[in-house]
Amino acid sequence: MKRFFLFAMLLMLFSACSPENEGAGNNSGQSGDEMGDIEVDLAPLCMMVYVNDADGNNLLDPASAHCLDHSKIVLTYNGKEYPLVNEELAATPSAYLALFEGALLAYDVNNVAYLYIGEWDSGKDWSMCNVAIAWGDGTTTSLSFSHDVSFDKEYQNDPDHNYGYTFFTQWYLNGESYPNFQYNIVK
């Protein structure tokens, strides 16, 4: 019986090293032969949303007298509603699958509260992804983005050329072009 178990374990070990598995999980859709020996870990797309009133009060900070009611903040993405989650933004391993999970109340390095919205896989093209935020006070904000990714095999092993990847992302706030994923909203 011990010999059978040892043989089975060795068989599984050697079958996992077959050439068909090279490059698996490189998050690019490229095979191991096309990507060489490099596995590229692409940071996911997300949105960071800071919300203040005209006087500069953070409307997401629970310690503020001006704070919005977190239980009434809901975002809508792809026809599904996501309530605000009041959980700590956890550290993630360097390689993981980016999945949209809605919005978390998070705190930046200066302990300023913001909404962390996402995530989307940056290795894919996205066309006008729209997230609508209902603030619970009768107002709504629309955040959108489009993201294009391309791969140039010539630079696949060159870190100075982002391992062959080129990204182009456009961000929008209420239909108007916005400079980046870190939104500053004044209500």
Short mmCIF file of C-alpha atoms in Angstrom, two decimals:
data_model
loop_
_atom_site.label_atom_id
_atom_site.label_comp_id
_atom_site.label_asym_id
_atom_site.label_seq_id
_atom_site.Cartn_x
_atom_site.Cartn_y
_atom_site.Cartn_z
CA MET A 1 0.00 0.00 0.00
CA LYS A 2 2.86 2.39 0.81
CA ARG A 3 4.39 1.75 -2.62
CA PHE A 4 1.09 2.55 -4.35
CA PHE A 5 0.73 5.80 -2.39
CA LEU A 6 4.33 6.82 -3.19
CA PHE A 7 3.85 5.98 -6.88
CA ALA A 8 0.61 8.01 -7.01
CA MET A 9 2.26 11.02 -5.37
CA LEU A 10 5.22 10.91 -7.78
CA LEU A 11 2.87 10.61 -10.74
CA MET A 12 0.95 13.74 -9.64
CA LEU A 13 4.18 15.65 -9.04
CA PHE A 14 5.60 14.95 -12.48
CA SER A 15 2.32 15.47 -14.33
CA ALA A 16 2.04 19.00 -12.84
CA CYS A 17 5.33 19.95 -14.52
CA SER A 18 4.18 19.31 -18.09
CA PRO A 19 4.76 22.03 -20.74
CA GLU A 20 0.97 22.62 -21.03
CA ASN A 21 1.07 24.33 -17.63
CA GLU A 22 3.87 26.78 -18.45
CA GLY A 23 2.67 30.35 -18.23
CA ALA A 24 -0.62 29.36 -16.62
CA GLY A 25 -2.03 32.11 -14.46
CA ASN A 26 -0.04 34.90 -16.12
CA ASN A 27 -3.25 36.94 -16.22
CA SER A 28 -2.63 37.95 -19.81
CA GLY A 29 -4.27 35.30 -21.91
CA GLN A 30 -0.84 34.54 -23.38
CA SER A 31 0.60 31.04 -23.36
CA GLY A 32 3.92 30.27 -21.69
CA ASP A 33 5.70 30.18 -25.06
CA GLU A 34 4.44 33.66 -25.95
CA MET A 35 5.26 35.16 -22.55
CA GLY A 36 8.58 33.44 -21.91
CA ASP A 37 9.33 32.67 -18.28
CA ILE A 38 7.84 35.84 -16.83
CA GLU A 39 4.57 35.93 -14.93
CA VAL A 40 3.16 39.45 -14.90
CA ASP A 41 1.07 40.50 -11.92
CA LEU A 42 -1.21 43.35 -13.01
CA ALA A 43 -2.64 45.67 -10.38
CA PRO A 44 -6.46 45.70 -10.51
CA LEU A 45 -8.52 48.74 -11.45
CA CYS A 46 -10.40 50.43 -8.64
CA MET A 47 -11.93 53.78 -7.71
CA MET A 48 -11.16 55.82 -4.61
CA VAL A 49 -13.90 58.31 -3.74
CA TYR A 50 -13.40 61.13 -1.24
CA VAL A 51 -16.54 63.11 -0.32
CA ASN A 52 -16.49 66.50 1.39
CA ASP A 53 -18.94 69.34 1.92
CA ALA A 54 -18.18 72.92 0.81
CA ASP A 55 -16.47 73.59 4.17
CA GLY A 56 -14.07 70.63 3.72
CA ASN A 57 -15.77 68.29 6.21
CA ASN A 58 -15.28 64.62 5.29
CA LEU A 59 -18.81 63.29 4.77
CA LEU A 60 -17.66 59.67 5.06
CA ASP A 61 -15.92 59.99 8.43
CA PRO A 62 -18.11 58.41 11.12
CA ALA A 63 -16.54 60.74 13.71
CA SER A 64 -17.78 63.83 11.83
CA ALA A 65 -21.07 65.47 12.76
CA HIS A 66 -21.62 65.96 9.01
CA CYS A 67 -21.22 62.27 8.10
CA LEU A 68 -23.60 60.73 5.58
CA ASP A 69 -25.63 57.77 6.84
CA HIS A 70 -23.52 54.80 5.71
CA SER A 71 -26.51 52.45 5.89
CA LYS A 72 -28.20 54.47 3.10
CA ILE A 73 -25.25 54.59 0.67
CA VAL A 74 -25.83 52.12 -2.17
CA LEU A 75 -24.01 51.68 -5.43
CA THR A 76 -25.38 50.12 -8.55
CA TYR A 77 -23.19 48.29 -11.05
CA ASN A 78 -24.43 46.11 -13.92
CA GLY A 79 -27.97 46.31 -12.59
CA LYS A 80 -27.05 44.97 -9.14
CA GLU A 81 -27.15 46.99 -5.92
CA TYR A 82 -24.27 46.90 -3.44
CA PRO A 83 -24.64 48.46 0.03
CA LEU A 84 -21.59 50.14 1.54
CA VAL A 85 -19.53 47.65 3.53
CA ASN A 86 -17.97 48.96 6.73
CA GLU A 87 -15.03 46.58 6.86
CA GLU A 88 -11.34 47.22 6.96
CA LEU A 89 -9.69 47.04 3.54
CA ALA A 90 -7.58 43.92 3.88
CA ALA A 91 -4.15 43.44 2.37
CA THR A 92 -4.22 41.03 -0.55
CA PRO A 93 -1.56 38.70 -1.86
CA SER A 94 0.34 39.89 -4.94
CA ALA A 95 -1.39 37.41 -7.25
CA TYR A 96 -5.16 37.11 -6.96
CA LEU A 97 -8.25 37.35 -9.12
CA ALA A 98 -9.74 40.84 -9.25
CA LEU A 99 -13.50 40.61 -8.67
CA PHE A 100 -16.03 43.40 -8.30
CA GLU A 101 -17.27 43.38 -4.72
CA GLY A 102 -18.87 46.81 -4.39
CA ALA A 103 -17.70 49.54 -2.01
CA LEU A 104 -15.76 49.41 1.22
CA LEU A 105 -15.27 52.26 3.64
CA ALA A 106 -11.48 52.59 3.79
CA TYR A 107 -8.89 54.93 5.30
CA ASP A 108 -5.83 56.29 3.53
CA VAL A 109 -2.36 56.73 5.07
CA ASN A 110 -3.53 60.02 6.63
CA ASN A 111 -6.52 58.25 8.22
CA VAL A 112 -8.97 60.03 5.89
CA ALA A 113 -12.13 58.03 5.12
CA TYR A 114 -12.96 57.24 1.48
CA LEU A 115 -14.90 54.69 -0.57
CA TYR A 116 -12.86 51.93 -2.19
CA ILE A 117 -14.85 50.69 -5.20
CA GLY A 118 -13.92 47.69 -7.31
CA GLU A 119 -12.10 45.71 -8.39
CA TRP A 120 -11.81 45.13 -12.12
CA ASP A 121 -9.20 43.02 -13.92
CA SER A 122 -6.73 45.44 -15.57
CA GLY A 123 -5.64 42.72 -18.00
CA LYS A 124 -8.98 43.01 -19.81
CA ASP A 125 -10.59 45.71 -21.92
CA TRP A 126 -13.54 47.49 -20.29
CA SER A 127 -15.96 49.72 -22.19
CA MET A 128 -17.77 52.46 -20.23
CA CYS A 129 -18.19 50.67 -16.93
CA ASN A 130 -20.60 52.76 -14.91
CA VAL A 131 -21.09 52.81 -11.14
CA ALA A 132 -23.95 54.90 -9.75
CA ILE A 133 -23.74 55.94 -6.11
CA ALA A 134 -26.95 56.82 -4.28
CA TRP A 135 -25.88 58.78 -1.22
CA GLY A 136 -29.08 58.32 0.77
CA ASP A 137 -29.81 62.05 0.75
CA GLY A 138 -31.65 62.03 -2.59
CA THR A 139 -28.55 62.69 -4.71
CA THR A 140 -26.68 60.34 -7.02
CA THR A 141 -23.18 60.42 -8.52
CA SER A 142 -22.11 58.58 -11.67
CA LEU A 143 -18.54 57.26 -11.97
CA SER A 144 -17.39 55.60 -15.20
CA PHE A 145 -14.28 54.36 -16.95
CA SER A 146 -13.08 52.72 -20.14
CA HIS A 147 -9.88 50.69 -20.15
CA ASP A 148 -7.87 49.30 -23.06
CA VAL A 149 -4.89 47.00 -22.70
CA SER A 150 -2.55 45.88 -25.46
CA PHE A 151 0.43 43.55 -25.51
CA ASP A 152 3.56 43.87 -27.65
CA LYS A 153 5.49 40.59 -27.77
CA GLU A 154 8.69 42.46 -28.69
CA TYR A 155 8.92 43.86 -25.14
CA GLN A 156 7.56 40.85 -23.20
CA ASN A 157 10.78 40.42 -21.19
CA ASP A 158 11.58 44.12 -20.75
CA PRO A 159 10.64 45.68 -17.40
CA ASP A 160 11.44 49.15 -18.81
CA HIS A 161 8.54 48.65 -21.25
CA ASN A 162 6.10 47.21 -18.69
CA TYR A 163 6.76 43.69 -20.00
CA GLY A 164 5.03 44.58 -23.27
CA TYR A 165 1.79 45.90 -21.76
CA THR A 166 0.29 49.26 -22.65
CA PHE A 167 -2.73 50.57 -20.75
CA PHE A 168 -5.07 53.43 -21.58
CA THR A 169 -7.80 54.29 -19.09
CA GLN A 170 -10.30 57.14 -19.25
CA TRP A 171 -12.16 58.14 -16.09
CA TYR A 172 -15.44 60.08 -15.88
CA LEU A 173 -17.41 61.87 -13.15
CA ASN A 174 -21.09 62.47 -14.01
CA GLY A 175 -20.28 62.01 -17.70
CA GLU A 176 -17.42 64.52 -17.73
CA SER A 177 -13.79 63.49 -18.21
CA TYR A 178 -11.88 63.14 -14.92
CA PRO A 179 -8.06 62.98 -14.53
CA ASN A 180 -7.72 59.72 -12.56
CA PHE A 181 -9.32 57.03 -10.38
CA GLN A 182 -9.11 59.14 -7.20
CA TYR A 183 -12.35 61.13 -7.18
CA ASN A 184 -12.84 64.20 -4.99
CA ILE A 185 -16.53 64.97 -4.73
CA VAL A 186 -17.94 68.09 -3.07
CA LYS A 187 -21.57 67.81 -1.97
#
